[in-house]
Amino acid sequence: MKTVLVSGGAGYIGSHVTVELVQSGYNVVVADNFSNCDRTCFEGVQKILGRELPLEVVDFCDAAASDALFAKYHIDAVIHFAAFKAVGESVADPLKYYGNNLESFVNVISAARAHGCNNILFSSSATVYGETDKLPVTEQSERQPATSPYGNTKQICEDILRDCVKAYEGIHGIALRYFNPIGAHPSALIGELPRGVPANLVPYITQTAIGKRECLSIFGNDYPTPDGTCLRDYIDIVDLAKAHVAAVTRMVDGRMKLDYEIFNVGTGKPVSVMELVTTFEKVNNLKLNYRIAPRRPGDVTAIWADTAVGEKELGWKATRTLDETLASAWAWEKKLAGK
């Protein structure tokens, strides 16, 4: 059995990926410093799997600690999630994002190289495409200047991985550019659990619906889109997790066609913010309190994926419907609230 290190593995995406990896036959070591999450999802992962998993409390900005982790285990591949991820916060505090997101990734690659782990999967983002006017975006779409420091760290980390693969013999890298992960595991044992005020749309929706937030703000209704709100490609978190398993398997089985590969991970279907809100209301039979607010710094007008390359090369395709995903998000929120 191959062993995969999941950095940031106690967070929203990392926890779902961990479940899918273990269920696909991988050994998984979860590492997190819990700066942006608590142990709720990690405990939920163990309940889903019915077993305990190795958990290492590590700050990947600590080079010595990163090296010690790779020395402790024989790691065949690493998936790097450990990063700050709020667009608005990155605009307000760019040094926090450049310091954490870049240093942690450099340390992961350095430690992986030093201990013979040649397979590195980077958690990238559609934000690398910036404000583009050619939609949908393909993996060959030109990256535009990032609209936020968060997006810029994703671009820079992609470049770091690409350059390391080119420079260091034997290193293989995949960057998964995913769009807007939403929803929760069907078990309702793991889901998105932001600290403080949510920066992402769906947890703000669910927290408003449960009564934790008074009102949902829709940032801008004057965009050049059919209903004036931003268009996004919302991907179910379980579908997204399965794409990571497909990518890791491609790496460890030696099936990569290039030493550095990029794949979009989305549905290929644009959904507006207002459409997402009204669908949530319909699926869960409730009414949300929302208001239109001014545009938010760093937001792009519209972005959605061309998923043909990933579907062909990874043998992966998003299958869960938006209705299913939004129902799972609400089930998770109700479980958190004890309802």
PDB file of N, CA and C in Angstrom, residues 237-310:
ATOM      1  N   ILE A 237     -17.900  18.631  -3.102  1.00  0.00           N
ATOM      2  CA  ILE A 237     -16.654  18.329  -2.405  1.00  0.00           C
ATOM      3  C   ILE A 237     -16.238  16.866  -2.554  1.00  0.00           C
ATOM      4  N   VAL A 238     -17.198  15.951  -2.632  1.00  0.00           N
ATOM      5  CA  VAL A 238     -16.848  14.538  -2.797  1.00  0.00           C
ATOM      6  C   VAL A 238     -16.340  14.280  -4.210  1.00  0.00           C
ATOM      7  N   ASP A 239     -16.980  14.890  -5.205  1.00  0.00           N
ATOM      8  CA  ASP A 239     -16.461  14.798  -6.574  1.00  0.00           C
ATOM      9  C   ASP A 239     -15.032  15.331  -6.638  1.00  0.00           C
ATOM     10  N   LEU A 240     -14.805  16.469  -5.999  1.00  0.00           N
ATOM     11  CA  LEU A 240     -13.473  17.071  -5.981  1.00  0.00           C
ATOM     12  C   LEU A 240     -12.456  16.133  -5.340  1.00  0.00           C
ATOM     13  N   ALA A 241     -12.847  15.519  -4.233  1.00  0.00           N
ATOM     14  CA  ALA A 241     -11.941  14.612  -3.531  1.00  0.00           C
ATOM     15  C   ALA A 241     -11.554  13.432  -4.415  1.00  0.00           C
ATOM     16  N   LYS A 242     -12.516  12.918  -5.154  1.00  0.00           N
ATOM     17  CA  LYS A 242     -12.238  11.771  -6.034  1.00  0.00           C
ATOM     18  C   LYS A 242     -11.259  12.141  -7.153  1.00  0.00           C
ATOM     19  N   ALA A 243     -11.276  13.405  -7.576  1.00  0.00           N
ATOM     20  CA  ALA A 243     -10.311  13.851  -8.581  1.00  0.00           C
ATOM     21  C   ALA A 243      -8.890  13.781  -8.029  1.00  0.00           C
ATOM     22  N   HIS A 244      -8.716  14.068  -6.744  1.00  0.00           N
ATOM     23  CA  HIS A 244      -7.391  13.971  -6.125  1.00  0.00           C
ATOM     24  C   HIS A 244      -6.893  12.524  -6.102  1.00  0.00           C
ATOM     25  N   VAL A 245      -7.794  11.596  -5.820  1.00  0.00           N
ATOM     26  CA  VAL A 245      -7.402  10.184  -5.824  1.00  0.00           C
ATOM     27  C   VAL A 245      -6.956   9.774  -7.225  1.00  0.00           C
ATOM     28  N   ALA A 246      -7.698  10.207  -8.229  1.00  0.00           N
ATOM     29  CA  ALA A 246      -7.337   9.877  -9.609  1.00  0.00           C
ATOM     30  C   ALA A 246      -5.973  10.455  -9.971  1.00  0.00           C
ATOM     31  N   ALA A 247      -5.694  11.681  -9.518  1.00  0.00           N
ATOM     32  CA  ALA A 247      -4.423  12.325  -9.836  1.00  0.00           C
ATOM     33  C   ALA A 247      -3.257  11.650  -9.115  1.00  0.00           C
ATOM     34  N   VAL A 248      -3.447  11.321  -7.835  1.00  0.00           N
ATOM     35  CA  VAL A 248      -2.393  10.633  -7.085  1.00  0.00           C
ATOM     36  C   VAL A 248      -2.097   9.269  -7.701  1.00  0.00           C
ATOM     37  N   THR A 249      -3.135   8.553  -8.062  1.00  0.00           N
ATOM     38  CA  THR A 249      -2.956   7.234  -8.670  1.00  0.00           C
ATOM     39  C   THR A 249      -2.198   7.341  -9.989  1.00  0.00           C
ATOM     40  N   ARG A 250      -2.498   8.371 -10.761  1.00  0.00           N
ATOM     41  CA  ARG A 250      -1.783   8.609 -12.016  1.00  0.00           C
ATOM     42  C   ARG A 250      -0.290   8.818 -11.747  1.00  0.00           C
ATOM     43  N   MET A 251       0.027   9.504 -10.656  1.00  0.00           N
ATOM     44  CA  MET A 251       1.422   9.783 -10.317  1.00  0.00           C
ATOM     45  C   MET A 251       2.147   8.522  -9.851  1.00  0.00           C
ATOM     46  N   VAL A 252       1.578   7.870  -8.840  1.00  0.00           N
ATOM     47  CA  VAL A 252       2.305   6.752  -8.225  1.00  0.00           C
ATOM     48  C   VAL A 252       2.354   5.532  -9.139  1.00  0.00           C
ATOM     49  N   ASP A 253       1.429   5.429 -10.082  1.00  0.00           N
ATOM     50  CA  ASP A 253       1.446   4.322 -11.038  1.00  0.00           C
ATOM     51  C   ASP A 253       2.319   4.601 -12.252  1.00  0.00           C
ATOM     52  N   GLY A 254       2.916   5.806 -12.288  1.00  0.00           N
ATOM     53  CA  GLY A 254       3.820   6.148 -13.399  1.00  0.00           C
ATOM     54  C   GLY A 254       3.114   6.362 -14.722  1.00  0.00           C
ATOM     55  N   ARG A 255       1.879   6.896 -14.674  1.00  0.00           N
ATOM     56  CA  ARG A 255       1.113   7.081 -15.908  1.00  0.00           C
ATOM     57  C   ARG A 255       1.078   8.526 -16.393  1.00  0.00           C
ATOM     58  N   MET A 256       1.880   9.397 -15.767  1.00  0.00           N
ATOM     59  CA  MET A 256       1.905  10.789 -16.218  1.00  0.00           C
ATOM     60  C   MET A 256       2.564  10.880 -17.590  1.00  0.00           C
ATOM     61  N   LYS A 257       2.010  11.715 -18.455  1.00  0.00           N
ATOM     62  CA  LYS A 257       2.580  11.905 -19.783  1.00  0.00           C
ATOM     63  C   LYS A 257       3.664  12.975 -19.781  1.00  0.00           C
ATOM     64  N   LEU A 258       3.595  13.879 -18.820  1.00  0.00           N
ATOM     65  CA  LEU A 258       4.617  14.905 -18.618  1.00  0.00           C
ATOM     66  C   LEU A 258       4.998  14.888 -17.142  1.00  0.00           C
ATOM     67  N   ASP A 259       6.170  15.399 -16.821  1.00  0.00           N
ATOM     68  CA  ASP A 259       6.594  15.423 -15.423  1.00  0.00           C
ATOM     69  C   ASP A 259       5.831  16.454 -14.601  1.00  0.00           C
ATOM     70  N   TYR A 260       5.253  17.462 -15.286  1.00  0.00           N
ATOM     71  CA  TYR A 260       4.411  18.450 -14.615  1.00  0.00           C
ATOM     72  C   TYR A 260       3.125  18.588 -15.405  1.00  0.00           C
ATOM     73  N   GLU A 261       2.002  18.328 -14.747  1.00  0.00           N
ATOM     74  CA  GLU A 261       0.710  18.367 -15.420  1.00  0.00           C
ATOM     75  C   GLU A 261      -0.273  19.244 -14.648  1.00  0.00           C
ATOM     76  N   ILE A 262      -1.221  19.804 -15.381  1.00  0.00           N
ATOM     77  CA  ILE A 262      -2.242  20.684 -14.813  1.00  0.00           C
ATOM     78  C   ILE A 262      -3.610  20.175 -15.250  1.00  0.00           C
ATOM     79  N   PHE A 263      -4.553  20.140 -14.316  1.00  0.00           N
ATOM     80  CA  PHE A 263      -5.911  19.738 -14.652  1.00  0.00           C
ATOM     81  C   PHE A 263      -6.920  20.663 -13.980  1.00  0.00           C
ATOM     82  N   ASN A 264      -7.917  21.084 -14.758  1.00  0.00           N
ATOM     83  CA  ASN A 264      -9.067  21.770 -14.190  1.00  0.00           C
ATOM     84  C   ASN A 264      -9.952  20.751 -13.475  1.00  0.00           C
ATOM     85  N   VAL A 265     -10.505  21.136 -12.335  1.00  0.00           N
ATOM     86  CA  VAL A 265     -11.453  20.278 -11.627  1.00  0.00           C
ATOM     87  C   VAL A 265     -12.709  21.103 -11.353  1.00  0.00           C
ATOM     88  N   GLY A 266     -13.716  20.885 -12.169  1.00  0.00           N
ATOM     89  CA  GLY A 266     -14.985  21.597 -12.029  1.00  0.00           C
ATOM     90  C   GLY A 266     -16.087  20.794 -12.692  1.00  0.00           C
ATOM     91  N   THR A 267     -17.246  21.420 -12.827  1.00  0.00           N
ATOM     92  CA  THR A 267     -18.372  20.756 -13.489  1.00  0.00           C
ATOM     93  C   THR A 267     -18.504  21.172 -14.948  1.00  0.00           C
ATOM     94  N   GLY A 268     -17.931  22.345 -15.275  1.00  0.00           N
ATOM     95  CA  GLY A 268     -18.107  22.887 -16.616  1.00  0.00           C
ATOM     96  C   GLY A 268     -19.418  23.631 -16.791  1.00  0.00           C
ATOM     97  N   LYS A 269     -20.169  23.810 -15.692  1.00  0.00           N
ATOM     98  CA  LYS A 269     -21.486  24.456 -15.774  1.00  0.00           C
ATOM     99  C   LYS A 269     -21.494  25.715 -14.908  1.00  0.00           C
ATOM    100  N   PRO A 270     -21.660  26.901 -15.514  1.00  0.00           N
ATOM    101  CA  PRO A 270     -21.701  28.124 -14.711  1.00  0.00           C
ATOM    102  C   PRO A 270     -23.032  28.269 -13.976  1.00  0.00           C
ATOM    103  N   VAL A 271     -22.941  28.694 -12.719  1.00  0.00           N
ATOM    104  CA  VAL A 271     -24.123  28.945 -11.884  1.00  0.00           C
ATOM    105  C   VAL A 271     -23.926  30.306 -11.239  1.00  0.00           C
ATOM    106  N   SER A 272     -24.949  31.156 -11.279  1.00  0.00           N
ATOM    107  CA  SER A 272     -24.821  32.475 -10.670  1.00  0.00           C
ATOM    108  C   SER A 272     -25.012  32.387  -9.161  1.00  0.00           C
ATOM    109  N   VAL A 273     -24.504  33.396  -8.475  1.00  0.00           N
ATOM    110  CA  VAL A 273     -24.664  33.452  -7.023  1.00  0.00           C
ATOM    111  C   VAL A 273     -26.150  33.448  -6.661  1.00  0.00           C
ATOM    112  N   MET A 274     -26.941  34.230  -7.380  1.00  0.00           N
ATOM    113  CA  MET A 274     -28.381  34.276  -7.078  1.00  0.00           C
ATOM    114  C   MET A 274     -29.049  32.933  -7.355  1.00  0.00           C
ATOM    115  N   GLU A 275     -28.628  32.266  -8.427  1.00  0.00           N
ATOM    116  CA  GLU A 275     -29.173  30.950  -8.739  1.00  0.00           C
ATOM    117  C   GLU A 275     -28.840  29.949  -7.634  1.00  0.00           C
ATOM    118  N   LEU A 276     -27.624  30.043  -7.100  1.00  0.00           N
ATOM    119  CA  LEU A 276     -27.235  29.138  -6.016  1.00  0.00           C
ATOM    120  C   LEU A 276     -28.119  29.375  -4.788  1.00  0.00           C
ATOM    121  N   VAL A 277     -28.368  30.638  -4.464  1.00  0.00           N
ATOM    122  CA  VAL A 277     -29.201  30.975  -3.306  1.00  0.00           C
ATOM    123  C   VAL A 277     -30.615  30.445  -3.491  1.00  0.00           C
ATOM    124  N   THR A 278     -31.205  30.691  -4.650  1.00  0.00           N
ATOM    125  CA  THR A 278     -32.594  30.258  -4.873  1.00  0.00           C
ATOM    126  C   THR A 278     -32.701  28.732  -4.953  1.00  0.00           C
ATOM    127  N   THR A 279     -31.669  28.076  -5.477  1.00  0.00           N
ATOM    128  CA  THR A 279     -31.671  26.609  -5.507  1.00  0.00           C
ATOM    129  C   THR A 279     -31.595  26.044  -4.095  1.00  0.00           C
ATOM    130  N   PHE A 280     -30.771  26.653  -3.253  1.00  0.00           N
ATOM    131  CA  PHE A 280     -30.688  26.216  -1.855  1.00  0.00           C
ATOM    132  C   PHE A 280     -32.050  26.339  -1.181  1.00  0.00           C
ATOM    133  N   GLU A 281     -32.728  27.447  -1.423  1.00  0.00           N
ATOM    134  CA  GLU A 281     -34.062  27.650  -0.834  1.00  0.00           C
ATOM    135  C   GLU A 281     -35.037  26.572  -1.312  1.00  0.00           C
ATOM    136  N   LYS A 282     -35.008  26.296  -2.605  1.00  0.00           N
ATOM    137  CA  LYS A 282     -35.944  25.328  -3.187  1.00  0.00           C
ATOM    138  C   LYS A 282     -35.677  23.917  -2.675  1.00  0.00           C
ATOM    139  N   VAL A 283     -34.419  23.501  -2.708  1.00  0.00           N
ATOM    140  CA  VAL A 283     -34.061  22.131  -2.345  1.00  0.00           C
ATOM    141  C   VAL A 283     -34.371  21.847  -0.881  1.00  0.00           C
ATOM    142  N   ASN A 284     -34.133  22.841  -0.033  1.00  0.00           N
ATOM    143  CA  ASN A 284     -34.278  22.624   1.408  1.00  0.00           C
ATOM    144  C   ASN A 284     -35.568  23.213   1.977  1.00  0.00           C
ATOM    145  N   ASN A 285     -36.415  23.740   1.086  1.00  0.00           N
ATOM    146  CA  ASN A 285     -37.745  24.224   1.464  1.00  0.00           C
ATOM    147  C   ASN A 285     -37.685  25.259   2.586  1.00  0.00           C
ATOM    148  N   LEU A 286     -36.902  26.297   2.358  1.00  0.00           N
ATOM    149  CA  LEU A 286     -36.819  27.376   3.331  1.00  0.00           C
ATOM    150  C   LEU A 286     -36.560  28.696   2.618  1.00  0.00           C
ATOM    151  N   LYS A 287     -36.635  29.779   3.373  1.00  0.00           N
ATOM    152  CA  LYS A 287     -36.441  31.117   2.814  1.00  0.00           C
ATOM    153  C   LYS A 287     -35.272  31.791   3.510  1.00  0.00           C
ATOM    154  N   LEU A 288     -34.366  32.328   2.729  1.00  0.00           N
ATOM    155  CA  LEU A 288     -33.185  32.992   3.274  1.00  0.00           C
ATOM    156  C   LEU A 288     -33.400  34.499   3.378  1.00  0.00           C
ATOM    157  N   ASN A 289     -32.837  35.088   4.416  1.00  0.00           N
ATOM    158  CA  ASN A 289     -32.785  36.537   4.524  1.00  0.00           C
ATOM    159  C   ASN A 289     -31.499  37.011   3.854  1.00  0.00           C
ATOM    160  N   TYR A 290     -31.622  37.700   2.727  1.00  0.00           N
ATOM    161  CA  TYR A 290     -30.430  38.179   2.034  1.00  0.00           C
ATOM    162  C   TYR A 290     -30.629  39.600   1.542  1.00  0.00           C
ATOM    163  N   ARG A 291     -29.497  40.252   1.274  1.00  0.00           N
ATOM    164  CA  ARG A 291     -29.525  41.614   0.756  1.00  0.00           C
ATOM    165  C   ARG A 291     -28.450  41.767  -0.295  1.00  0.00           C
ATOM    166  N   ILE A 292     -28.601  42.725  -1.157  1.00  0.00           N
ATOM    167  CA  ILE A 292     -27.570  43.044  -2.148  1.00  0.00           C
ATOM    168  C   ILE A 292     -26.593  44.039  -1.524  1.00  0.00           C
ATOM    169  N   ALA A 293     -25.320  43.719  -1.585  1.00  0.00           N
ATOM    170  CA  ALA A 293     -24.273  44.567  -1.015  1.00  0.00           C
ATOM    171  C   ALA A 293     -23.332  45.019  -2.138  1.00  0.00           C
ATOM    172  N   PRO A 294     -22.473  45.989  -1.872  1.00  0.00           N
ATOM    173  CA  PRO A 294     -21.509  46.416  -2.887  1.00  0.00           C
ATOM    174  C   PRO A 294     -20.585  45.275  -3.294  1.00  0.00           C
ATOM    175  N   ARG A 295     -20.010  45.409  -4.471  1.00  0.00           N
ATOM    176  CA  ARG A 295     -19.042  44.414  -4.953  1.00  0.00           C
ATOM    177  C   ARG A 295     -17.910  44.237  -3.935  1.00  0.00           C
ATOM    178  N   ARG A 296     -17.348  43.041  -3.914  1.00  0.00           N
ATOM    179  CA  ARG A 296     -16.268  42.713  -2.976  1.00  0.00           C
ATOM    180  C   ARG A 296     -14.924  42.760  -3.697  1.00  0.00           C
ATOM    181  N   PRO A 297     -13.904  43.394  -3.107  1.00  0.00           N
ATOM    182  CA  PRO A 297     -12.596  43.448  -3.764  1.00  0.00           C
ATOM    183  C   PRO A 297     -12.050  42.049  -4.050  1.00  0.00           C
ATOM    184  N   GLY A 298     -11.481  41.855  -5.243  1.00  0.00           N
ATOM    185  CA  GLY A 298     -10.834  40.594  -5.572  1.00  0.00           C
ATOM    186  C   GLY A 298     -11.709  39.601  -6.308  1.00  0.00           C
ATOM    187  N   ASP A 299     -13.024  39.854  -6.369  1.00  0.00           N
ATOM    188  CA  ASP A 299     -13.917  38.920  -7.052  1.00  0.00           C
ATOM    189  C   ASP A 299     -13.874  39.120  -8.568  1.00  0.00           C
ATOM    190  N   VAL A 300     -13.820  38.015  -9.318  1.00  0.00           N
ATOM    191  CA  VAL A 300     -13.907  38.092 -10.774  1.00  0.00           C
ATOM    192  C   VAL A 300     -15.368  37.963 -11.182  1.00  0.00           C
ATOM    193  N   THR A 301     -15.688  38.450 -12.367  1.00  0.00           N
ATOM    194  CA  THR A 301     -17.078  38.462 -12.839  1.00  0.00           C
ATOM    195  C   THR A 301     -17.598  37.057 -13.084  1.00  0.00           C
ATOM    196  N   ALA A 302     -16.837  36.281 -13.843  1.00  0.00           N
ATOM    197  CA  ALA A 302     -17.308  34.958 -14.235  1.00  0.00           C
ATOM    198  C   ALA A 302     -16.135  34.030 -14.476  1.00  0.00           C
ATOM    199  N   ILE A 303     -16.284  32.783 -14.048  1.00  0.00           N
ATOM    200  CA  ILE A 303     -15.253  31.769 -14.300  1.00  0.00           C
ATOM    201  C   ILE A 303     -15.907  30.395 -14.221  1.00  0.00           C
ATOM    202  N   TRP A 304     -15.663  29.594 -15.254  1.00  0.00           N
ATOM    203  CA  TRP A 304     -16.045  28.194 -15.173  1.00  0.00           C
ATOM    204  C   TRP A 304     -15.109  27.382 -16.049  1.00  0.00           C
ATOM    205  N   ALA A 305     -15.111  26.080 -15.829  1.00  0.00           N
ATOM    206  CA  ALA A 305     -14.071  25.207 -16.371  1.00  0.00           C
ATOM    207  C   ALA A 305     -14.477  24.522 -17.667  1.00  0.00           C
ATOM    208  N   ASP A 306     -13.484  24.321 -18.520  1.00  0.00           N
ATOM    209  CA  ASP A 306     -13.549  23.276 -19.531  1.00  0.00           C
ATOM    210  C   ASP A 306     -12.899  22.052 -18.881  1.00  0.00           C
ATOM    211  N   THR A 307     -13.654  20.986 -18.721  1.00  0.00           N
ATOM    212  CA  THR A 307     -13.176  19.835 -17.946  1.00  0.00           C
ATOM    213  C   THR A 307     -12.755  18.657 -18.820  1.00  0.00           C
ATOM    214  N   ALA A 308     -12.669  18.874 -20.138  1.00  0.00           N
ATOM    215  CA  ALA A 308     -12.433  17.756 -21.065  1.00  0.00           C
ATOM    216  C   ALA A 308     -11.104  17.052 -20.804  1.00  0.00           C
ATOM    217  N   VAL A 309     -10.041  17.799 -20.520  1.00  0.00           N
ATOM    218  CA  VAL A 309      -8.717  17.190 -20.336  1.00  0.00           C
ATOM    219  C   VAL A 309      -8.703  16.296 -19.105  1.00  0.00           C
ATOM    220  N   GLY A 310      -9.224  16.810 -17.993  1.00  0.00           N
ATOM    221  CA  GLY A 310      -9.265  16.008 -16.775  1.00  0.00           C
ATOM    222  C   GLY A 310     -10.107  14.757 -16.926  1.00  0.00           C
TER     223      GLY A 310
END
